[in-house]
Amino acid sequence: MRSLEQKIMTLDVLVAQVQKWHDKGLVVAMTNGCFDVLHVGHLRYLMAMKEHCDVLVIALNTDRSVSIIKGPTRPINHEKSRAEMLAGLECTDAVILFDEPTATDCLLAVKPDLYVKGGDYDIATIPEGIAVLSYGGKIMKGIWVEGHSSTRIIKMMYETELGD
């Protein structure tokens, strides 16, 4: 079993590791996201995803990219903390940080067999889709756990803090 430090990789290290996993015939799946406030919806999504692969890679938005996507008050948790939390999950085999608006560049470098996007996304319109199909990868829609989202949790925290 890999340690937290071993699971959090640079792109070059991950690309080399994925090649080793592919050489062994292992199916590599990748997902991406902010994972700002880790919750049971994330856990169930990642665990369900792991059922479709041997190796689960998570591409994690940097703090800068989270702020661009979610606004200036985000992220709540620093990228290093978010990466450690994800790496600490038994179902996670590797975590990589990416700073671009989409995970397209990561996907083109890593070339996972399967790319999974959360159940709240329309697979037909995800920006990474064309990249995945260009190298022969497959795309799958992950599960959605109703009532669980970082945005909802954060909104509830602010409402409680403000007395709403």
Coordinates of C-alpha atoms in Angstrom, one line a residue:
M1 CA 0.0 0.0 0.0
R2 CA 1.3 3.4 -0.9
S3 CA 1.7 6.2 1.7
L4 CA 0.0 9.5 1.4
E5 CA 3.2 11.1 0.0
Q6 CA 3.6 8.3 -2.6
K7 CA 0.0 8.7 -3.7
I8 CA 0.3 12.5 -4.4
M9 CA 2.3 12.7 -7.6
T10 CA 3.6 15.2 -10.2
L11 CA 2.4 14.8 -13.7
D12 CA 5.7 13.2 -14.9
V13 CA 5.7 10.7 -12.1
L14 CA 2.0 9.8 -12.7
V15 CA 2.5 9.3 -16.4
A16 CA 5.4 6.9 -15.8
Q17 CA 3.3 5.1 -13.1
V18 CA 0.3 4.8 -15.3
Q19 CA 2.5 3.2 -18.0
K20 CA 3.6 0.6 -15.4
W21 CA 0.0 -0.1 -14.4
H22 CA -1.0 -0.4 -18.1
D23 CA 2.0 -2.8 -18.7
K24 CA 0.5 -5.0 -16.0
G25 CA -2.8 -5.0 -17.7
L26 CA -4.5 -2.9 -15.1
V27 CA -7.5 -0.6 -15.9
V28 CA -6.8 3.0 -15.0
A29 CA -9.7 5.4 -14.3
M30 CA -9.5 9.1 -13.7
T31 CA -11.8 11.7 -12.4
N32 CA -11.3 15.4 -11.5
G33 CA -12.8 18.1 -9.3
C34 CA -12.3 20.6 -6.6
F35 CA -13.2 18.2 -3.7
D36 CA -13.3 21.3 -1.5
V37 CA -15.2 20.0 1.5
L38 CA -15.0 16.2 1.4
H39 CA -18.3 14.6 2.2
V40 CA -20.1 11.2 1.9
G41 CA -21.3 12.0 -1.6
H42 CA -17.6 12.2 -2.7
L43 CA -16.8 9.0 -0.9
R44 CA -19.7 7.1 -2.4
Y45 CA -18.9 8.4 -5.9
L46 CA -15.2 7.4 -5.6
M47 CA -16.0 4.0 -4.2
A48 CA -18.5 3.3 -6.9
M49 CA -16.0 4.4 -9.5
K50 CA -13.3 2.1 -8.1
E51 CA -15.7 -0.9 -8.9
H52 CA -15.0 -0.1 -12.6
C53 CA -11.2 -0.1 -12.5
D54 CA -8.1 -1.4 -10.9
V55 CA -6.5 2.0 -10.4
L56 CA -8.3 5.2 -9.4
V57 CA -6.5 8.5 -10.2
I58 CA -8.0 11.8 -9.0
A59 CA -7.0 15.1 -10.7
L60 CA -7.5 17.8 -8.2
N61 CA -8.0 21.5 -9.0
T62 CA -5.4 23.8 -7.4
D63 CA -6.5 26.6 -5.1
R64 CA -6.1 29.1 -7.9
S65 CA -8.3 27.1 -10.3
V66 CA -11.0 26.5 -7.6
S67 CA -11.2 30.3 -7.0
I68 CA -11.7 30.8 -10.7
I69 CA -14.4 28.2 -10.9
K70 CA -16.2 28.7 -7.6
G71 CA -15.5 32.3 -6.7
P72 CA -13.1 34.3 -4.5
T73 CA -14.3 32.7 -1.2
R74 CA -13.3 29.3 -2.3
P75 CA -11.6 26.9 -1.7
I76 CA -12.3 26.4 2.0
N77 CA -9.5 23.9 2.3
H78 CA -6.0 24.4 0.9
E79 CA -5.0 22.2 -2.0
K80 CA -2.4 20.3 0.1
S81 CA -5.1 19.4 2.7
R82 CA -7.5 18.4 0.0
A83 CA -4.9 16.2 -1.7
E84 CA -4.0 14.5 1.5
M85 CA -7.6 13.8 2.4
L86 CA -8.2 12.2 -1.1
A87 CA -4.9 10.3 -0.9
G88 CA -6.0 8.9 2.5
L89 CA -9.0 7.2 1.0
E90 CA -8.4 3.4 0.5
C91 CA -10.0 3.6 -3.0
T92 CA -7.6 6.3 -4.2
D93 CA -4.4 5.1 -5.9
A94 CA -3.0 8.5 -7.0
V95 CA -3.7 12.2 -6.8
I96 CA -2.4 14.9 -9.1
L97 CA -2.9 18.7 -8.9
F98 CA -3.8 20.6 -12.0
D99 CA -4.0 24.4 -12.5
E100 CA -5.9 24.6 -15.8
P101 CA -9.6 25.4 -16.2
T102 CA -10.3 21.8 -17.3
A103 CA -8.5 18.5 -16.8
T104 CA -8.0 18.1 -20.6
D105 CA -4.2 18.5 -20.5
C106 CA -3.9 15.9 -17.6
L107 CA -6.1 13.5 -19.5
L108 CA -4.1 13.8 -22.7
A109 CA -0.8 13.2 -20.8
V110 CA -2.1 10.3 -18.5
K111 CA -4.5 8.6 -21.0
P112 CA -6.6 6.7 -18.5
D113 CA -8.7 3.9 -19.9
L114 CA -11.8 5.4 -18.3
Y115 CA -12.7 9.0 -17.5
V116 CA -15.6 9.4 -15.0
K117 CA -17.4 12.6 -14.4
G118 CA -19.8 13.2 -11.5
G119 CA -23.5 12.4 -11.9
D120 CA -24.4 16.1 -11.9
Y121 CA -22.7 16.7 -15.2
D122 CA -24.0 16.0 -18.7
I123 CA -21.5 13.7 -20.3
A124 CA -22.3 15.0 -23.8
T125 CA -21.2 18.5 -22.9
I126 CA -18.1 18.0 -20.7
P127 CA -15.1 19.8 -22.1
E128 CA -12.8 16.9 -21.5
G129 CA -14.8 14.5 -23.6
I130 CA -13.2 15.2 -26.9
A131 CA -9.7 14.7 -25.5
V132 CA -10.7 11.3 -23.9
L133 CA -12.2 10.0 -27.1
S134 CA -9.2 11.2 -29.1
Y135 CA -6.9 8.6 -27.6
G136 CA -9.5 5.8 -27.4
G137 CA -10.6 6.3 -23.8
K138 CA -14.1 5.7 -22.5
I139 CA -16.3 8.1 -20.6
M140 CA -18.7 7.2 -17.9
K141 CA -21.1 9.2 -15.7
G142 CA -20.6 8.5 -12.0
I143 CA -23.2 8.3 -9.4
W144 CA -24.8 11.3 -7.8
V145 CA -25.6 11.2 -4.1
E146 CA -28.6 13.5 -3.7
G147 CA -28.4 16.1 -1.0
H148 CA -24.6 16.0 -0.7
S149 CA -22.5 18.8 -2.2
S150 CA -19.7 21.0 -1.0
T151 CA -21.6 24.1 -2.2
R152 CA -24.7 23.1 -0.1
I153 CA -22.6 22.4 3.0
I154 CA -20.7 25.7 2.7
K155 CA -24.0 27.6 2.2
M156 CA -25.4 25.9 5.3
M157 CA -22.3 26.9 7.3
Y158 CA -22.7 30.5 6.3
E159 CA -26.4 30.6 7.0
T160 CA -25.7 29.1 10.5
E161 CA -22.9 31.6 11.1
L162 CA -25.1 34.5 10.1
G163 CA -28.1 33.2 12.1
D164 CA -30.4 32.5 9.1

